[in-house]
XYZ file of C-alpha atoms in Angstrom:
669
model
C 40.796 -58.286 -23.476
C 37.501 -58.778 -20.975
C 35.682 -56.259 -22.062
C 33.237 -58.105 -21.412
C 30.024 -61.572 -21.349
C 31.274 -61.669 -25.042
C 34.711 -60.466 -25.029
C 36.772 -64.104 -25.530
C 35.005 -63.891 -29.033
C 36.439 -60.408 -30.309
C 39.111 -62.752 -32.131
C 37.069 -63.237 -35.169
C 35.101 -60.266 -35.582
C 36.060 -58.764 -38.884
C 37.967 -55.640 -37.547
C 40.361 -53.970 -39.972
C 40.293 -50.046 -40.013
C 39.006 -48.030 -37.251
C 36.590 -46.697 -38.801
C 34.080 -49.716 -39.067
C 34.211 -48.799 -34.993
C 31.813 -46.565 -33.894
C 32.842 -43.660 -30.503
C 29.745 -43.489 -27.881
C 30.786 -41.962 -25.328
C 27.557 -42.245 -23.185
C 27.247 -46.181 -22.540
C 24.111 -46.503 -21.396
C 24.780 -44.706 -18.991
C 27.847 -46.184 -16.228
C 30.012 -44.058 -14.775
C 33.256 -42.889 -17.022
C 35.345 -39.774 -15.934
C 38.441 -41.569 -16.043
C 39.217 -37.877 -18.402
C 38.701 -37.945 -22.637
C 40.933 -40.538 -24.062
C 39.963 -43.295 -21.389
C 36.497 -42.419 -22.930
C 37.569 -43.471 -25.533
C 38.965 -46.672 -25.414
C 36.901 -47.894 -23.567
C 34.112 -46.915 -26.044
C 35.909 -48.674 -28.414
C 36.392 -52.318 -26.547
C 32.738 -52.345 -26.055
C 31.717 -51.546 -30.158
C 34.234 -54.501 -30.806
C 32.774 -56.282 -28.684
C 29.075 -56.056 -29.731
C 29.913 -56.024 -33.706
C 31.414 -59.607 -32.628
C 28.321 -60.497 -30.778
C 25.652 -58.999 -33.785
C 21.993 -59.525 -32.490
C 20.139 -57.827 -35.459
C 17.158 -59.530 -36.348
C 16.751 -57.944 -39.916
C 19.608 -60.458 -41.746
C 17.860 -63.558 -40.692
C 15.458 -62.487 -43.481
C 18.514 -61.048 -46.351
C 20.005 -63.834 -47.656
C 24.005 -62.585 -49.380
C 26.193 -63.520 -52.616
C 29.431 -63.382 -50.473
C 31.553 -61.517 -51.429
C 33.093 -58.230 -51.098
C 31.179 -54.978 -52.386
C 32.468 -51.626 -53.465
C 30.083 -48.110 -53.916
C 30.034 -44.486 -53.105
C 27.847 -41.615 -52.395
C 27.908 -38.194 -51.983
C 28.950 -36.617 -48.812
C 29.231 -33.244 -47.472
C 32.361 -32.587 -49.288
C 32.295 -34.926 -52.332
C 32.116 -39.088 -53.073
C 32.653 -41.067 -49.703
C 33.163 -44.792 -50.653
C 32.167 -47.619 -48.659
C 33.963 -51.189 -48.529
C 31.845 -54.205 -47.579
C 31.655 -58.174 -46.995
C 29.015 -60.289 -47.018
C 28.545 -63.533 -45.696
C 25.337 -65.673 -46.902
C 23.266 -64.273 -44.187
C 24.935 -61.098 -42.675
C 26.656 -58.064 -43.215
C 30.123 -58.793 -41.815
C 32.043 -55.242 -42.268
C 31.089 -51.532 -43.282
C 34.737 -50.397 -43.800
C 35.650 -47.060 -45.305
C 37.831 -46.657 -48.065
C 38.036 -43.053 -48.913
C 36.272 -39.453 -47.910
C 36.731 -36.356 -48.149
C 34.438 -35.047 -45.461
C 35.238 -32.395 -42.892
C 38.006 -33.975 -39.860
C 37.116 -33.036 -36.206
C 33.862 -33.238 -37.344
C 32.772 -36.924 -40.086
C 35.004 -38.480 -37.589
C 32.320 -39.499 -34.876
C 30.084 -40.974 -38.697
C 32.683 -42.687 -39.939
C 33.862 -44.194 -36.682
C 30.207 -44.742 -35.891
C 27.734 -45.891 -38.141
C 29.152 -48.797 -40.118
C 29.572 -50.348 -36.821
C 25.915 -49.693 -35.907
C 24.923 -51.295 -39.778
C 27.264 -54.849 -38.611
C 25.692 -54.546 -35.488
C 22.087 -54.495 -35.343
C 21.861 -55.904 -39.205
C 20.079 -53.253 -40.378
C 20.178 -49.964 -43.005
C 18.138 -48.312 -40.130
C 20.139 -46.804 -37.581
C 20.420 -43.794 -36.500
C 22.279 -40.314 -38.504
C 25.441 -39.184 -35.990
C 23.922 -35.418 -35.329
C 25.469 -32.972 -36.610
C 27.582 -35.276 -39.186
C 24.199 -35.409 -41.083
C 25.697 -36.448 -44.679
C 28.515 -37.957 -43.367
C 25.872 -40.614 -42.186
C 22.962 -40.139 -45.122
C 26.363 -41.487 -47.438
C 27.748 -44.149 -46.262
C 24.054 -46.274 -45.210
C 23.115 -44.603 -49.407
C 26.091 -46.459 -50.356
C 26.364 -50.061 -47.929
C 22.811 -49.669 -49.593
C 23.835 -49.768 -53.034
C 26.666 -52.303 -52.144
C 23.552 -54.229 -50.769
C 22.185 -54.536 -53.417
C 24.750 -55.894 -55.072
C 24.939 -58.506 -52.975
C 21.840 -60.030 -54.487
C 19.285 -59.460 -51.326
C 16.658 -56.138 -50.590
C 18.206 -52.987 -49.237
C 13.677 -52.847 -47.514
C 14.485 -55.748 -45.291
C 16.905 -54.367 -43.785
C 14.968 -50.938 -43.199
C 13.429 -51.329 -39.603
C 14.034 -48.770 -37.407
C 14.496 -50.473 -33.798
C 12.310 -50.466 -31.478
C 12.985 -47.085 -28.831
C 9.916 -47.984 -26.842
C 10.625 -49.565 -23.878
C 14.141 -46.887 -23.034
C 15.541 -46.403 -19.559
C 15.658 -42.963 -17.837
C 18.946 -42.517 -15.869
C 19.638 -39.939 -12.955
C 23.226 -38.723 -12.758
C 24.648 -36.232 -10.665
C 27.928 -34.061 -10.531
C 28.949 -31.175 -9.138
C 28.815 -28.777 -12.393
C 26.218 -30.503 -15.545
C 28.048 -27.907 -19.075
C 25.254 -28.253 -21.789
C 27.285 -27.721 -25.136
C 30.697 -29.468 -26.283
C 31.653 -27.125 -28.203
C 34.800 -24.947 -27.277
C 32.811 -22.268 -25.046
C 31.861 -26.026 -23.538
C 34.553 -27.359 -23.350
C 36.750 -23.925 -22.292
C 34.533 -24.823 -18.776
C 34.561 -28.159 -18.192
C 38.956 -27.755 -18.185
C 37.728 -23.858 -15.967
C 36.050 -26.126 -12.829
C 38.009 -29.878 -13.588
C 41.199 -27.637 -12.359
C 39.394 -26.061 -9.451
C 38.783 -30.422 -8.646
C 34.792 -30.116 -9.772
C 33.802 -33.952 -10.870
C 31.539 -32.392 -14.689
C 29.459 -33.557 -17.092
C 29.308 -32.232 -20.398
C 26.094 -32.778 -22.756
C 26.439 -33.136 -26.376
C 23.116 -33.233 -28.251
C 25.959 -34.239 -31.970
C 27.845 -37.377 -31.900
C 31.034 -35.360 -31.675
C 32.989 -32.798 -29.619
C 33.448 -29.717 -31.134
C 30.256 -27.052 -32.116
C 31.341 -24.407 -34.708
C 34.633 -24.009 -32.991
C 35.837 -26.604 -34.851
C 34.793 -25.704 -37.730
C 35.789 -21.886 -37.759
C 39.233 -21.459 -39.097
C 40.545 -20.920 -35.335
C 41.503 -16.868 -35.668
C 41.665 -15.566 -32.070
C 41.658 -11.679 -31.168
C 43.062 -9.958 -28.572
C 46.458 -7.793 -28.297
C 49.173 -9.483 -28.058
C 51.540 -6.600 -28.289
C 55.428 -9.318 -28.651
C 53.434 -10.649 -32.163
C 52.252 -7.502 -33.558
C 55.519 -5.682 -32.566
C 56.580 -7.636 -35.835
C 54.809 -4.671 -37.920
C 54.569 -1.745 -38.852
C 52.099 1.049 -38.081
C 51.201 2.169 -41.533
C 49.606 5.758 -42.018
C 46.728 4.417 -42.800
C 45.556 2.415 -39.899
C 46.495 5.364 -37.720
C 43.520 7.220 -39.530
C 41.505 4.402 -39.144
C 42.493 4.145 -35.152
C 42.122 8.799 -35.119
C 38.636 8.438 -36.527
C 37.289 5.884 -33.995
C 39.540 8.232 -31.378
C 37.006 11.721 -32.990
C 33.588 10.033 -32.010
C 31.137 11.328 -30.186
C 30.823 9.402 -26.829
C 27.830 6.906 -26.329
C 27.873 7.579 -22.874
C 29.737 8.309 -19.968
C 31.714 4.314 -20.304
C 32.850 5.073 -23.758
C 33.980 8.413 -23.548
C 35.834 6.991 -20.421
C 37.318 4.103 -23.135
C 38.493 7.161 -25.860
C 39.708 9.175 -23.961
C 42.012 5.758 -22.325
C 43.196 4.480 -25.225
C 43.744 8.764 -26.781
C 46.589 8.447 -23.528
C 47.963 5.314 -24.798
C 48.269 6.610 -28.421
C 50.182 9.730 -26.810
C 52.304 7.866 -24.883
C 52.410 5.460 -27.945
C 53.666 8.316 -30.294
C 55.511 10.674 -27.318
C 58.127 6.890 -27.064
C 58.794 6.951 -30.541
C 57.689 3.523 -31.947
C 57.311 2.493 -35.019
C 55.209 -0.890 -34.815
C 51.378 -1.334 -34.592
C 49.592 0.344 -32.212
C 47.436 -1.389 -29.573
C 45.835 -2.187 -27.020
C 43.371 -4.504 -24.846
C 41.082 -1.339 -24.281
C 41.624 -0.270 -28.200
C 40.278 -3.327 -29.030
C 37.202 -3.538 -26.759
C 37.304 0.510 -28.306
C 36.857 -1.278 -31.954
C 34.626 -3.835 -30.794
C 32.156 -1.456 -29.607
C 31.839 1.156 -32.448
C 32.031 -1.875 -35.198
C 28.434 -3.265 -32.854
C 27.405 0.094 -33.833
C 27.494 0.751 -30.179
C 24.104 -1.857 -29.059
C 26.939 -3.856 -27.254
C 26.880 -4.395 -23.864
C 30.616 -1.713 -23.104
C 31.137 -3.900 -19.650
C 30.762 -6.999 -21.251
C 33.037 -5.757 -24.028
C 35.784 -4.060 -21.596
C 35.650 -7.974 -19.819
C 36.297 -9.975 -22.698
C 39.110 -8.033 -24.210
C 40.907 -8.266 -21.037
C 40.021 -11.472 -21.160
C 41.417 -12.556 -24.044
C 44.906 -12.646 -23.112
C 44.632 -14.115 -20.387
C 43.389 -16.946 -22.527
C 46.054 -17.068 -25.168
C 48.334 -17.390 -22.363
C 46.476 -20.873 -21.091
C 46.342 -22.111 -24.539
C 49.714 -21.699 -25.664
C 51.108 -22.877 -21.807
C 48.784 -26.402 -22.186
C 50.379 -27.238 -25.498
C 48.622 -24.890 -28.438
C 51.180 -23.120 -30.541
C 50.790 -19.665 -31.926
C 52.010 -18.525 -34.940
C 54.365 -16.499 -34.723
C 52.395 -12.882 -36.047
C 49.417 -12.039 -36.420
C 47.093 -10.611 -39.298
C 43.507 -9.709 -39.825
C 41.043 -12.296 -40.343
C 38.030 -10.854 -42.396
C 36.249 -8.497 -40.443
C 38.003 -8.474 -38.183
C 39.279 -4.332 -38.343
C 43.066 -4.625 -36.856
C 45.248 -7.159 -37.882
C 45.315 -8.497 -33.545
C 43.996 -11.845 -35.859
C 45.725 -14.713 -34.137
C 46.467 -18.783 -35.955
C 47.424 -21.805 -34.063
C 50.723 -23.526 -36.291
C 49.834 -27.273 -34.787
C 46.999 -27.628 -36.042
C 44.071 -26.747 -38.738
C 41.210 -24.767 -37.991
C 39.313 -24.506 -34.817
C 40.544 -28.683 -34.097
C 43.659 -27.060 -32.366
C 40.895 -25.748 -30.084
C 39.201 -28.228 -29.278
C 41.890 -30.781 -29.188
C 43.768 -28.689 -26.700
C 40.589 -29.056 -24.029
C 40.453 -32.769 -24.079
C 44.100 -33.151 -24.054
C 43.999 -31.529 -20.830
C 41.436 -33.559 -19.118
C 43.086 -36.307 -20.642
C 46.156 -35.115 -19.115
C 45.002 -33.313 -16.458
C 43.065 -36.962 -15.217
C 40.166 -34.197 -14.413
C 36.855 -35.523 -13.707
C 35.081 -35.064 -16.987
C 31.764 -36.905 -18.256
C 31.028 -36.650 -21.537
C 27.461 -37.890 -22.660
C 26.817 -37.176 -27.215
C 24.272 -37.471 -28.678
C 22.286 -36.844 -25.613
C 19.523 -33.701 -26.076
C 19.226 -31.424 -23.279
C 15.510 -30.950 -22.897
C 14.730 -28.355 -20.009
C 16.059 -26.821 -16.518
C 14.571 -28.671 -13.682
C 14.446 -26.225 -10.776
C 13.999 -26.215 -7.204
C 11.952 -23.073 -6.704
C 13.277 -20.639 -9.064
C 16.999 -22.027 -8.512
C 18.585 -24.615 -11.662
C 20.133 -27.549 -10.114
C 19.695 -30.014 -13.294
C 18.884 -30.743 -16.159
C 16.300 -33.131 -18.693
C 17.922 -34.656 -21.615
C 17.006 -37.885 -23.852
C 19.733 -39.587 -26.080
C 19.188 -40.324 -29.396
C 18.582 -44.227 -28.786
C 15.594 -42.599 -27.101
C 17.566 -43.156 -23.030
C 15.984 -40.158 -20.957
C 18.785 -38.478 -18.497
C 18.201 -36.613 -15.600
C 21.601 -34.376 -14.853
C 21.546 -32.956 -10.777
C 23.638 -30.497 -10.978
C 25.098 -29.689 -7.010
C 26.823 -26.581 -7.853
C 25.788 -24.808 -11.011
C 25.019 -25.710 -14.635
C 26.737 -23.766 -17.992
C 24.459 -23.347 -20.081
C 27.120 -23.640 -23.876
C 25.205 -25.096 -26.667
C 25.494 -22.487 -29.038
C 24.223 -19.667 -31.042
C 20.450 -20.904 -33.991
C 21.574 -19.856 -37.281
C 20.956 -23.754 -38.116
C 17.432 -22.671 -37.459
C 15.328 -21.236 -40.491
C 12.586 -21.028 -38.539
C 13.835 -18.722 -35.403
C 16.282 -16.597 -37.900
C 13.080 -15.289 -39.994
C 11.343 -15.258 -36.262
C 13.950 -12.607 -35.737
C 14.906 -11.223 -38.352
C 12.367 -11.020 -41.301
C 13.985 -9.629 -44.014
C 16.642 -12.076 -43.633
C 17.061 -14.998 -46.922
C 15.562 -17.739 -46.147
C 16.874 -19.695 -48.774
C 20.516 -19.079 -47.475
C 22.526 -21.654 -46.226
C 24.686 -21.393 -43.285
C 28.183 -21.921 -41.944
C 27.240 -23.762 -39.284
C 26.931 -26.990 -37.610
C 23.549 -28.648 -38.385
C 22.919 -29.313 -34.061
C 23.420 -25.018 -33.838
C 19.713 -24.754 -33.006
C 19.090 -22.414 -30.624
C 17.621 -24.716 -27.255
C 19.662 -23.405 -25.197
C 17.615 -20.505 -26.116
C 14.531 -21.476 -26.209
C 15.272 -23.763 -22.567
C 16.618 -20.328 -21.197
C 13.177 -18.232 -22.237
C 11.303 -21.004 -20.765
C 12.031 -20.268 -17.023
C 12.611 -15.647 -17.618
C 15.666 -15.634 -19.294
C 16.347 -12.190 -21.297
C 17.561 -12.370 -24.229
C 19.441 -9.749 -26.045
C 19.990 -8.616 -29.732
C 18.644 -11.291 -31.190
C 17.299 -9.547 -34.406
C 21.326 -9.260 -35.343
C 22.040 -12.234 -37.550
C 25.398 -11.626 -39.171
C 26.516 -13.932 -42.431
C 29.690 -14.651 -43.482
C 30.420 -13.833 -47.097
C 33.161 -15.698 -48.042
C 31.011 -19.296 -47.961
C 30.511 -22.037 -50.712
C 26.883 -20.807 -52.557
C 26.225 -23.938 -51.927
C 27.350 -25.693 -49.089
C 27.870 -22.545 -46.998
C 30.300 -24.026 -46.291
C 34.402 -22.074 -45.553
C 36.852 -24.907 -45.461
C 37.226 -24.965 -48.916
C 39.138 -22.004 -48.931
C 42.078 -21.144 -50.892
C 44.021 -17.884 -49.353
C 43.546 -15.154 -47.326
C 39.593 -14.239 -47.311
C 40.728 -11.047 -47.853
C 42.047 -11.612 -50.184
C 40.994 -9.312 -54.055
C 37.518 -9.237 -54.370
C 36.033 -9.191 -57.858
C 32.200 -9.725 -59.207
C 30.928 -11.084 -62.312
C 32.425 -7.985 -64.244
C 35.883 -8.459 -63.307
C 35.609 -5.112 -61.004
C 36.438 -4.612 -56.620
C 32.771 -3.603 -55.314
C 34.261 -2.549 -51.678
C 36.672 -3.202 -49.049
C 37.314 -6.649 -48.744
C 39.325 -5.383 -45.357
C 35.982 -3.971 -44.547
C 32.337 -5.209 -42.049
C 31.388 -8.707 -43.056
C 27.662 -6.880 -42.830
C 28.707 -4.163 -45.644
C 30.394 -6.865 -47.603
C 27.351 -9.264 -47.270
C 25.074 -5.905 -48.655
C 27.883 -5.415 -51.048
C 27.757 -9.331 -52.688
C 24.123 -9.359 -52.667
C 24.286 -6.661 -55.189
C 26.557 -8.735 -57.472
C 25.403 -10.945 -60.314
C 23.594 -13.630 -58.701
C 25.209 -12.607 -55.553
C 28.109 -14.300 -55.711
C 32.193 -13.200 -56.225
C 35.881 -14.387 -56.543
C 38.130 -14.007 -54.232
C 41.588 -13.745 -56.267
C 45.306 -14.391 -54.752
C 47.998 -16.116 -56.010
C 49.767 -18.585 -55.155
C 53.250 -16.920 -53.180
C 50.522 -16.489 -50.795
C 48.338 -19.039 -51.157
C 48.988 -19.904 -47.472
C 49.071 -24.254 -47.812
C 51.362 -26.452 -45.852
C 54.203 -28.640 -47.125
C 51.781 -30.703 -48.256
C 49.902 -28.419 -50.131
C 46.786 -28.487 -47.896
C 45.136 -25.380 -47.321
C 44.322 -24.204 -43.448
C 41.854 -25.755 -43.439
C 43.599 -29.315 -44.322
C 41.731 -29.642 -47.626
C 44.227 -30.588 -50.863
C 44.304 -27.445 -52.881
C 45.160 -29.938 -55.856
C 41.648 -31.217 -55.819
C 39.721 -28.734 -55.084
C 41.333 -27.034 -57.882
C 40.682 -30.653 -60.171
C 37.272 -30.238 -58.550
C 36.561 -27.029 -60.004
C 35.865 -25.919 -56.625
C 38.915 -23.127 -57.225
C 40.218 -22.598 -60.434
C 43.865 -21.805 -61.299
C 45.625 -20.106 -64.393
C 48.325 -19.423 -64.798
C 48.571 -15.415 -66.323
C 45.742 -12.996 -65.214
C 44.746 -13.533 -69.233
C 44.194 -17.087 -68.614
C 41.821 -16.734 -65.395
C 39.672 -13.897 -66.639
C 38.654 -16.829 -69.521
C 37.409 -19.782 -67.124
C 36.357 -16.889 -65.017
C 34.681 -15.763 -68.384
C 35.432 -12.217 -67.216
C 36.614 -9.019 -70.110
C 41.010 -9.697 -69.765
C 41.235 -5.923 -69.489
C 38.968 -5.206 -67.466
C 40.896 -7.960 -64.767
C 43.740 -6.488 -65.768
C 43.538 -3.436 -65.075
C 41.373 -3.952 -61.661
C 44.811 -6.522 -60.430
C 46.422 -2.669 -60.761
C 44.831 -0.857 -58.903
C 44.500 -3.145 -56.176
C 48.163 -3.662 -56.049
C 48.942 0.157 -56.346
C 46.365 0.263 -52.912
C 48.631 -2.498 -51.304
C 51.890 -1.233 -52.358
C 50.876 2.004 -51.293
C 48.579 1.860 -48.433
C 45.663 4.066 -49.996
C 42.721 3.033 -51.357
C 41.281 5.268 -53.542
C 38.718 3.056 -54.818
C 37.029 2.198 -51.080
C 39.172 3.452 -48.209
C 41.367 -0.119 -47.607
C 42.863 0.795 -45.185
C 44.240 -2.974 -43.446
C 46.368 -5.413 -45.331
C 48.404 -8.403 -44.488
C 51.604 -9.696 -46.224
C 49.190 -11.855 -47.882
C 46.620 -10.254 -50.425
C 50.199 -8.888 -52.374
C 50.355 -10.183 -55.483
C 53.070 -8.569 -56.311
C 54.752 -12.269 -57.726
C 52.369 -12.384 -60.221
C 50.870 -16.301 -60.957
C 49.560 -18.914 -60.451
C 46.664 -17.140 -59.875
C 43.719 -19.418 -57.723
C 39.682 -17.986 -58.591
C 37.018 -18.542 -55.657
C 32.754 -18.893 -56.069
C 32.284 -17.037 -53.072
C 28.373 -15.828 -50.974
C 27.233 -15.137 -48.408
C 26.164 -17.299 -45.829
C 24.474 -17.008 -42.370
C 27.141 -17.030 -39.399
C 26.835 -15.588 -36.447
C 23.739 -15.174 -34.572
C 24.913 -11.914 -31.834
C 21.811 -11.850 -30.331
C 20.872 -14.628 -27.111
C 20.740 -14.757 -22.979
C 21.703 -12.009 -21.337
C 24.721 -12.440 -18.775
C 26.183 -10.444 -16.506
C 30.402 -10.289 -16.152
C 30.339 -12.885 -13.821
C 28.506 -14.842 -16.330
C 25.577 -14.851 -15.014
C 22.100 -15.802 -16.251
C 19.918 -12.350 -16.271
C 16.271 -13.280 -16.160
C 13.485 -10.148 -17.434
C 13.516 -8.227 -14.383
C 17.266 -7.662 -13.935
C 18.285 -10.638 -11.593
C 20.717 -13.591 -11.208
C 19.482 -16.665 -12.687
C 21.063 -18.760 -9.535
C 22.552 -22.176 -10.858
C 22.917 -20.526 -14.133
C 25.547 -19.716 -16.039
C 26.045 -19.294 -19.660
C 29.153 -18.113 -22.060
C 29.702 -18.204 -25.990
C 27.285 -18.115 -28.870
C 23.903 -19.093 -26.230
C 24.452 -15.530 -25.122
C 23.785 -11.765 -26.446
C 25.137 -8.455 -25.128
C 28.846 -8.717 -25.788
C 29.082 -8.127 -29.981
C 25.672 -5.939 -30.379
C 24.608 -6.071 -34.099
C 27.849 -6.534 -36.207
C 30.845 -9.192 -34.926
C 34.368 -8.549 -35.332
C 35.890 -11.789 -37.342
C 37.940 -13.774 -34.719
C 35.932 -11.868 -31.746
C 34.077 -15.558 -31.155
C 36.139 -17.469 -30.223
C 38.097 -15.840 -27.706
C 34.555 -15.235 -26.230
C 33.484 -18.413 -26.144
C 36.312 -19.436 -24.404
C 37.125 -17.114 -22.086
C 33.642 -16.663 -21.058
C 33.717 -20.328 -21.046
C 35.807 -20.662 -18.515
C 34.923 -17.632 -16.313
C 32.387 -19.362 -15.914
C 33.579 -23.279 -15.188
C 34.895 -21.277 -12.432
C 32.369 -19.262 -11.130
C 29.769 -22.154 -11.457
C 32.431 -24.391 -8.893
C 32.923 -21.545 -7.000
C 29.624 -20.517 -6.515
C 30.070 -16.650 -7.433
């Protein structure tokens, strides 16, 4: 294998594991438009070469006690164990031996940081954007090993000099800013039309917030929804929406359409779950307090089923039934059966890029800074790599903005919603900081709904993450006194407000093993081993209600009474305490223990505001005009979700409008 001038040295490199390899999809601006997996292969080859031909200067002044040392440091989800081999004068290899980091999110750091430490013979390597905690854990553990080997870690902390960074110019038909769900969907949509595409991604991995999401996908689906019965309580929900006073003519027309559909449903004698694209739109509009753009909402509800079918046609296998995600308000939430969480959506798109040999280049760890303009037209993007390289991306046909929201930017959150607690953690990846919104605003793009920021109630109180959730997120909620305090299937903003009013702003989600939603390996829906979560104290397991009450320090009689009332509400469909009307089988506690209680608290989750777009995904300026050459999709946009986003509405929004943006950009529609 010959990959470069020092290929003959590859056999002497100490590379025992893929964890030693750094995944870099942006090797000094070279043209790599040969499909995603081909890019990965080239990147791995490149790193094996540089790891075997290290030219780092720092280690020349360090002397080690030759041998292999092991250390661990705290990562995002737990300890990261690293093994380091030293010769007398160099770091020979760095291998991550064990970790419990989130798959997909941490992979780039685990693949890249060890190799760069070896390559640069330095501890002053760059962390991977979006996987900072994992990166730092690896560096900290290697630092410990350096000390064990008798060297001074400070001698290896000289940062590399980026002062002579080069400028690279690239051109493609379409430039996509952001490599999350919306950006990948846009790239594939354009690529399938024959376009050359470059994805510019700030983080060190693809996926954005999509890869962290539970993977829920809302859309009307008669085939799967017909497997459920239409309950009296659910009918009440529909009838209440139909009885509301129309906000405008479009709303009146939508109500009339859904009423006609319900009448036809009744006339048919059907008993299965009632639903339609129009009813989905009606719930989305009402759930956002009627401040969303109804034209966008109706377009979204129509595009979502088409996008679901497209994903299915390209390898994603949906489960046979739908359920109700937290805050979704209706059991139309789909999940993949062949993937964990949002990882499957990202993998599906990268597989499409590879299998169809689409002309898509992916540049990671490159942050867009501003648009290149030709008068009032967007013709490209300026950007900067973490290595200091300056990039000029020129778009022959259009630029798609898909950088996500700003939940990870506390200053921006405070600017638009001063009432939001600054101390709240976020579920978002660290790279989602509103960059695209700032860039668009600088060229006069109109911003809408920026004050609407949503928290997700069921998060880890310390980290804000949801990856350690056990069972259905709409299971029974109890406060620290052991009693329910809200409709667990209600709106997210309502549940969040109720949760913050409880002791310490925290509560437990209680489920039982019969409906744990665990796979054959005992992993939760996000791929974390439930037994490990119990051992770590992240969730509490007990065989009986009395034992559970003792472990969470509540009165057993109070907790038993709460469970009995909740089960009665489930069995009858009548919740006398909080009016819950939507249930699925995953919240049924009738089978008894073992029970699981997971402590949860709200964290900032989704920003409903962003750049204004029309139904063709053009970005609109402050004067109401289209900004030529610029399209946008996903959480960077505003207007679809209004004041409150329904659970599982974000992914179909991002993917459906992302695909439309890519197609419209290449066709210059």
